[in-house]
XYZ file of C-alpha atoms in Angstrom:
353
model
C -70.835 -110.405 -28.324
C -73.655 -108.504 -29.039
C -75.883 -109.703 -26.537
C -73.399 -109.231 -23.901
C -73.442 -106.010 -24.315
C -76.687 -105.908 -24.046
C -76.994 -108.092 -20.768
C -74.183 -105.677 -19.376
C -76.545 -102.603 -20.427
C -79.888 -104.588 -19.635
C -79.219 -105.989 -15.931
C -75.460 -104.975 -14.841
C -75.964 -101.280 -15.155
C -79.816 -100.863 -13.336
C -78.314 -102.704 -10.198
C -75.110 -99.926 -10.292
C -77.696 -96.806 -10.825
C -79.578 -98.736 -7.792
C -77.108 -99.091 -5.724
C -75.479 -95.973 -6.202
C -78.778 -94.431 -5.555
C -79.084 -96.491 -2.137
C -75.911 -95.183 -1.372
C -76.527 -91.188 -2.157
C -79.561 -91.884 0.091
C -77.765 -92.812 2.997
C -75.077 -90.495 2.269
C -77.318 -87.823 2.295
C -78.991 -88.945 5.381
C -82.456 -89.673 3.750
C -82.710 -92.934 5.346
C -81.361 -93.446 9.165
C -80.149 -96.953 10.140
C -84.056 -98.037 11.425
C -85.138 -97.027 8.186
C -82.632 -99.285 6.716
C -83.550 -102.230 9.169
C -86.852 -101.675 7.592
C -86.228 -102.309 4.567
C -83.742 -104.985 5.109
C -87.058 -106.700 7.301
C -89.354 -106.547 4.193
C -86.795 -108.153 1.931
C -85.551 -110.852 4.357
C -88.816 -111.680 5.801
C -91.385 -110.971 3.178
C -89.909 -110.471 -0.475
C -87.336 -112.594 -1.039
C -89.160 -115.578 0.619
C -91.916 -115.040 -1.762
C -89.273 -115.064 -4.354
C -87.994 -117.875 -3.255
C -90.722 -119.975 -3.383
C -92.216 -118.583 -6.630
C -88.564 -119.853 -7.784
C -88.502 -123.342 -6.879
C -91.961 -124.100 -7.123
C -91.778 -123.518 -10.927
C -89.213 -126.439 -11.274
C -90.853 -130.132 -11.285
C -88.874 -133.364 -9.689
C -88.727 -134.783 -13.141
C -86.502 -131.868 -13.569
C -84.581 -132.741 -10.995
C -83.702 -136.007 -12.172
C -83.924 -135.419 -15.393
C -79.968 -134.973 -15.726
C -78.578 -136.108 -12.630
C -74.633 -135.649 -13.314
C -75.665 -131.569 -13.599
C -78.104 -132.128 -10.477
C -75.220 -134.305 -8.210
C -72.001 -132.182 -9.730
C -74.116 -128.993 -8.876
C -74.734 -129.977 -5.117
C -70.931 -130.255 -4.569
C -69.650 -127.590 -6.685
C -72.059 -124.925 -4.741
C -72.219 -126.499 -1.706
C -68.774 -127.297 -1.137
C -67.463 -123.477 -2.578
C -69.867 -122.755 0.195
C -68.443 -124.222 3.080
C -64.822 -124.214 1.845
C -66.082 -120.016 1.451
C -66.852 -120.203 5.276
C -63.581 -121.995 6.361
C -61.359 -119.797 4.722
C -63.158 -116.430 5.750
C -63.100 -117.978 9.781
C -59.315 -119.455 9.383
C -57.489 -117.214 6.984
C -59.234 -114.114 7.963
C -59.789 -114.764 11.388
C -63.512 -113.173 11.211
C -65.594 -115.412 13.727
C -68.229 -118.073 12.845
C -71.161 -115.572 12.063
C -68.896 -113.151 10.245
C -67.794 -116.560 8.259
C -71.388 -117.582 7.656
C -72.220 -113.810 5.774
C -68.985 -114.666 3.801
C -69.952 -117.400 2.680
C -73.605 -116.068 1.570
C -72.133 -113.385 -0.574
C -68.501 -114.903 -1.972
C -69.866 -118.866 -2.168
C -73.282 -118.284 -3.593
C -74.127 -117.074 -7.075
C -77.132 -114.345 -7.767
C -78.773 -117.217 -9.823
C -82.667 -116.323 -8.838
C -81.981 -112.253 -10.268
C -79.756 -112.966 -13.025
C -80.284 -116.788 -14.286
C -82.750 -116.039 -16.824
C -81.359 -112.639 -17.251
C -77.861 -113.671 -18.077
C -78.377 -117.463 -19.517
C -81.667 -116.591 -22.116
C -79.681 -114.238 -24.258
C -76.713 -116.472 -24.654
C -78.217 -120.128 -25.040
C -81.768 -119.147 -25.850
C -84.929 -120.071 -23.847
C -84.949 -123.644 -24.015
C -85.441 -126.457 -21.612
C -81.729 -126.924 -20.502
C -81.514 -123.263 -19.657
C -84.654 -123.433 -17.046
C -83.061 -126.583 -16.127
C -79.564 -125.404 -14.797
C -81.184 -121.831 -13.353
C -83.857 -124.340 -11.358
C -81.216 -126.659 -9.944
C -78.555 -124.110 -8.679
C -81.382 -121.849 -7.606
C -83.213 -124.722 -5.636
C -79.631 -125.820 -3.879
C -78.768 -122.141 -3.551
C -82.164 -121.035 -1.862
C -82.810 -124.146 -0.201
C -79.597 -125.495 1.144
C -76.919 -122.980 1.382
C -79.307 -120.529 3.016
C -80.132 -122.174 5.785
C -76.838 -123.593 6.514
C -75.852 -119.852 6.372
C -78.479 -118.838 8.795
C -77.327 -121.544 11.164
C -74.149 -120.346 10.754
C -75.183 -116.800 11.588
C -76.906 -117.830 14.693
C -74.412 -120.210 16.195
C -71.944 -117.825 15.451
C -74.169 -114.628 17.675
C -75.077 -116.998 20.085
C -71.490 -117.647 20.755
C -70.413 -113.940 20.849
C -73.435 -113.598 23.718
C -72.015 -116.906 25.722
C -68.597 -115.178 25.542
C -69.805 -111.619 26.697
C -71.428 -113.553 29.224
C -69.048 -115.340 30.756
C -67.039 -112.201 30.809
C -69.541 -110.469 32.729
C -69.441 -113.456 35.731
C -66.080 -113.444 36.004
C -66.060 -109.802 36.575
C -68.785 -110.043 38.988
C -67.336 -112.935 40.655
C -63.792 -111.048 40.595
C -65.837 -107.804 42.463
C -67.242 -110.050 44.780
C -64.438 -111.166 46.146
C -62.652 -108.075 46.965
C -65.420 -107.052 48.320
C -65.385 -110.246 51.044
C -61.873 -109.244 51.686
C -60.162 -112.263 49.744
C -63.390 -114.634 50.401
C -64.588 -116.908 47.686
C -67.922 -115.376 45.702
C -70.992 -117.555 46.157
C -71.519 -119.850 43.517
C -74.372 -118.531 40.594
C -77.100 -120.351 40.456
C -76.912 -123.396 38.057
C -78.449 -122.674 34.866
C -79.876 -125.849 32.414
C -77.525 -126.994 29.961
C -78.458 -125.958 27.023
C -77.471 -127.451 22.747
C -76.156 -124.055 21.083
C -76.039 -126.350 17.793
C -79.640 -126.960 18.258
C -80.075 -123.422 19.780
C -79.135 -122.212 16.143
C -81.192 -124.377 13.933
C -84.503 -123.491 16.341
C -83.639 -120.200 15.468
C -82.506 -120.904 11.887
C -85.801 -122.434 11.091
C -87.790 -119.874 12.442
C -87.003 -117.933 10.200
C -89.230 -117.367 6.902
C -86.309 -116.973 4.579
C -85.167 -120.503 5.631
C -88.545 -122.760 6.103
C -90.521 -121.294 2.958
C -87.779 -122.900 0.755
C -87.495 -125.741 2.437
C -91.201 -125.871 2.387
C -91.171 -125.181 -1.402
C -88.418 -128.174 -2.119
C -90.936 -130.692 -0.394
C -93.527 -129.628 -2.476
C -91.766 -130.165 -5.424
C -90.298 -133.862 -4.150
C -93.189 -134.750 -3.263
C -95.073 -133.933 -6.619
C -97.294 -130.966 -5.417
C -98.141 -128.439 -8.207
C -98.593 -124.677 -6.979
C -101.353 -123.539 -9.295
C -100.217 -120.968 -11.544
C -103.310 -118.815 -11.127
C -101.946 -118.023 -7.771
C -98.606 -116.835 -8.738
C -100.202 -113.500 -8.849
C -100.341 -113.457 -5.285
C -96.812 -113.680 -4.556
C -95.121 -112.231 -7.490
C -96.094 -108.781 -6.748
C -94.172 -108.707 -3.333
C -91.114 -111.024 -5.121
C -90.756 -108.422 -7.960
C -89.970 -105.867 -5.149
C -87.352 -108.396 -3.799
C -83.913 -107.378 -6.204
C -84.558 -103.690 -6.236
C -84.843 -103.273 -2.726
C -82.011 -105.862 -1.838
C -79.466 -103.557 -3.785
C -80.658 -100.036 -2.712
C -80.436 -101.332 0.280
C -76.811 -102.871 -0.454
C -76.214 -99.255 -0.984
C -77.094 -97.871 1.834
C -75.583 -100.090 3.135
C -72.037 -99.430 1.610
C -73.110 -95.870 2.356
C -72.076 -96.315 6.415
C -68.795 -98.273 6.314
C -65.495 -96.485 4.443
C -65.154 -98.716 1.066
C -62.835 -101.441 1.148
C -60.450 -102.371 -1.584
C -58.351 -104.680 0.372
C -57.096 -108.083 0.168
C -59.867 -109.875 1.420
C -62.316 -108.539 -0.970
C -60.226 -108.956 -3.793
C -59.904 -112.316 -2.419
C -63.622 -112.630 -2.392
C -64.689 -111.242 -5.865
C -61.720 -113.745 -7.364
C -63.560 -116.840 -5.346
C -66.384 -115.932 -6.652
C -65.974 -114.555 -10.110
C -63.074 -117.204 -11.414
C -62.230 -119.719 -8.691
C -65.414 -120.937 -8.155
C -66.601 -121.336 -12.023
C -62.774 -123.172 -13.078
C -63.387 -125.851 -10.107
C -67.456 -126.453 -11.181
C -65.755 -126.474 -15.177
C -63.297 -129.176 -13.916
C -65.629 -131.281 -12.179
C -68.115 -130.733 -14.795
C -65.763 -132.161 -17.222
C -64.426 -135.062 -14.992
C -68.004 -136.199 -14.269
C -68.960 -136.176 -18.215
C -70.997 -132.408 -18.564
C -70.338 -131.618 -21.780
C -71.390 -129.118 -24.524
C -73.879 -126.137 -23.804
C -75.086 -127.866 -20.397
C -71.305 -127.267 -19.104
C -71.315 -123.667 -20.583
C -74.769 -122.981 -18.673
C -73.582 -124.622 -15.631
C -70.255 -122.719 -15.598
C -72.100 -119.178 -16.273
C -74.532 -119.654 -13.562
C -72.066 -120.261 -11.149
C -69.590 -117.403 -12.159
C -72.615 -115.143 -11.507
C -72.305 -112.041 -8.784
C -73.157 -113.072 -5.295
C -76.659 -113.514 -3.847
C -78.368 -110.193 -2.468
C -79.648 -112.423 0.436
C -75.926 -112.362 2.142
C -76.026 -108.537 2.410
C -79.568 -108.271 3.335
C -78.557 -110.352 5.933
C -75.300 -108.878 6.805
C -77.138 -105.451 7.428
C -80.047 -106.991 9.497
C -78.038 -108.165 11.645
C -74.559 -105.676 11.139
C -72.465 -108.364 10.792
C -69.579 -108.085 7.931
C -70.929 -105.020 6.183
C -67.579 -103.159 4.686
C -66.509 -106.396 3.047
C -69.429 -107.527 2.196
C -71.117 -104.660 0.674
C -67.873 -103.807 -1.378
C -67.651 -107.460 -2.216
C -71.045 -107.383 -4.027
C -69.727 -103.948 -5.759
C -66.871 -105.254 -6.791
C -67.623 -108.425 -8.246
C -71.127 -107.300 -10.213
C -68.720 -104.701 -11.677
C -65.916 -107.842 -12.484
C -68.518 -109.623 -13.680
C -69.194 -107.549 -16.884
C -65.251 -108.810 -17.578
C -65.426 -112.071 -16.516
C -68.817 -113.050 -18.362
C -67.425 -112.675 -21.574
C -64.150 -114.584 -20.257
C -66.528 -117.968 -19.164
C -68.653 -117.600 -22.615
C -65.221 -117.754 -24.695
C -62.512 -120.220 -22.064
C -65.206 -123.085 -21.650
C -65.653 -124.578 -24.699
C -61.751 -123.646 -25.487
C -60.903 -125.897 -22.420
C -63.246 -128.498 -22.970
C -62.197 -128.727 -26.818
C -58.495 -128.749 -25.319
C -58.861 -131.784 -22.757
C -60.675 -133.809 -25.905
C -64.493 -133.983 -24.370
């Protein structure tokens, strides 16, 4: 238990006293809201695609196939806590589809590219099977459920502007005819048809936090080696990429009133024990067993991702629960670490694997 504590002291703790300095900051009006789009515009475009990439590129498609129950049971545990993450926030909650698509960023994806190492070298040592889970929930993380996020994002914004659109014709055509005395309004001119769908994904891929992954996954596929001597390049920017994620999660925090209400208790439990028990089950079912399964279950019962509040910010969508989702859960996490490191083998010992 010792080197939870320390993990706890070592990289739970500096992203509080970050956070809580973001939030003094904004508090204390040292940073206005452009200064905060700033910042949030050097993470999301800059650092944490440079982070990205350094990420995935490390990891090698013999990797990737190496073990591919862990590689096929991780695609559906964090993909489908992803989407089923969405659903529930645009259903239950009633948020729309871009509010639905930040949910899912910060309550169905796990912090795996900040805290992988972090969390899984001190408890299962720095082997091969420890860069092995952290590089195939960080590539399916960063590379799939980001850009289905984005999408999300933009299909759900271009929506809200078709609705306050039509709104604005019909109460243009509505002033137009009372103004011919009861006489139909002249029909607007026909605009092209245009795919929102596709709208979304143009936009979507535009976007450097979405293509330089995907960009990064091909090169690995297809068996291209980023040479290490130019790691230096990028990993300057990327080390920048967690620090200013929080303190700007905290500043963040800093302009909505807290929120301790259902929906983020609702979130930090998805995240922090719903999410790890179904990727244990399946993990289980599909024959994970031993310290892979612990791994596996640990990396997925990590915090959310920083990108889904950097992203909420940029574009002010979902801040109060997001923001006090990430607070809450980081916090919950220094319980329910200790709770995954001790249950998983228990269970697994208990259904005879």
């Amino acid at each position: 238990m010792g080197d939870i504590g320390n993990i706890i002291i070592a990289d739970i703790l500096p992203i509080f006293a970050i956070m809580i300095l973001g939030y003094l900051g904004g508090k204390l009006h040292k940073f206005d809201n452009d200064q905060m789009q700033g910042l949030n515009k050097v993470v999301l475009d800059i650092a944490l695609p440079a982070a990205l990439f350094l990420s995935i590129t490390k990891a090698t498609r013999e990797m990737l196939f190496s073990d591919l129950p862990l590689t096929l049971v991780s695609l559906v545990v964090v993909i489908g806590m992803f989407m089923l993450s969405f659903f529930l926030c645009w259903k239950m909650f009633k948020h729309n589809i871009a509010e639905a698509g930040v949910c899912a960023l910060i309550a169905g994806s796990p912090t795996i590219g900040f805290l992988g190492f972090a969390v899984l070298d001190p408890v299962f040592g720095t082997g091969t099977q420890t860069g092995l889970v952290v590089a195939i929930v960080a590539i399916i993380v960063n590379a799939i459920t980001i850009p289905i996020g984005f999408y999300l994002v933009n299909k759900g914004l271009n929506a809200e502007a078709e609705k306050g659109t039509g709104k604005t014709k019909l109460a243009a055509t509505g002033t137009a005819a009372v103004a011919g005395k009861g006489a139909p309004a002249a029909p607007a001119p026909a605009k092209k048809a245009h795919n929102s769908n596709l709208d979304a994904v143009i936009k979507s891929l535009k976007q450097p936090v979405v293509w330089v992954p995907i960009l990064a996954v091909v090169m690995v596929l297809v068996g291209i080696k980023f040479p290490s001597e130019l790691d230096p390049c990028f990993s300057l920017i990327a080390k920048a990429n967690s620090g200013l994620a929080v303190f700007a999660a905290g500043i963040a925090l800093s302009t909505v009133k807290f929120s301790l209400g259902k929906e983020t208790i609702w979130n930090v439990f998805y995240r922090n024990l719903l999410t790890p028990a179904i990727g244990l089950a399946l993990g289980l079912v599909c024959g994970i067993h031993g310290e892979m399964l612990q791994m596996f279950v640990l990396a997925i019962a990590l915090p959310p991702a920083f990108s889904g509040i950097i992203i909420s910010s940029r574009y002010n969508i979902y801040v109060r629960e997001g923001a006090s989702t990430v607070a809450v859960s980081t916090l919950a996490f220094a319980a329910t670490m200790p709770l995954w490191i001790v249950a998983t083998p228990m269970i697994e010992h208990l259904f005879g694997a």
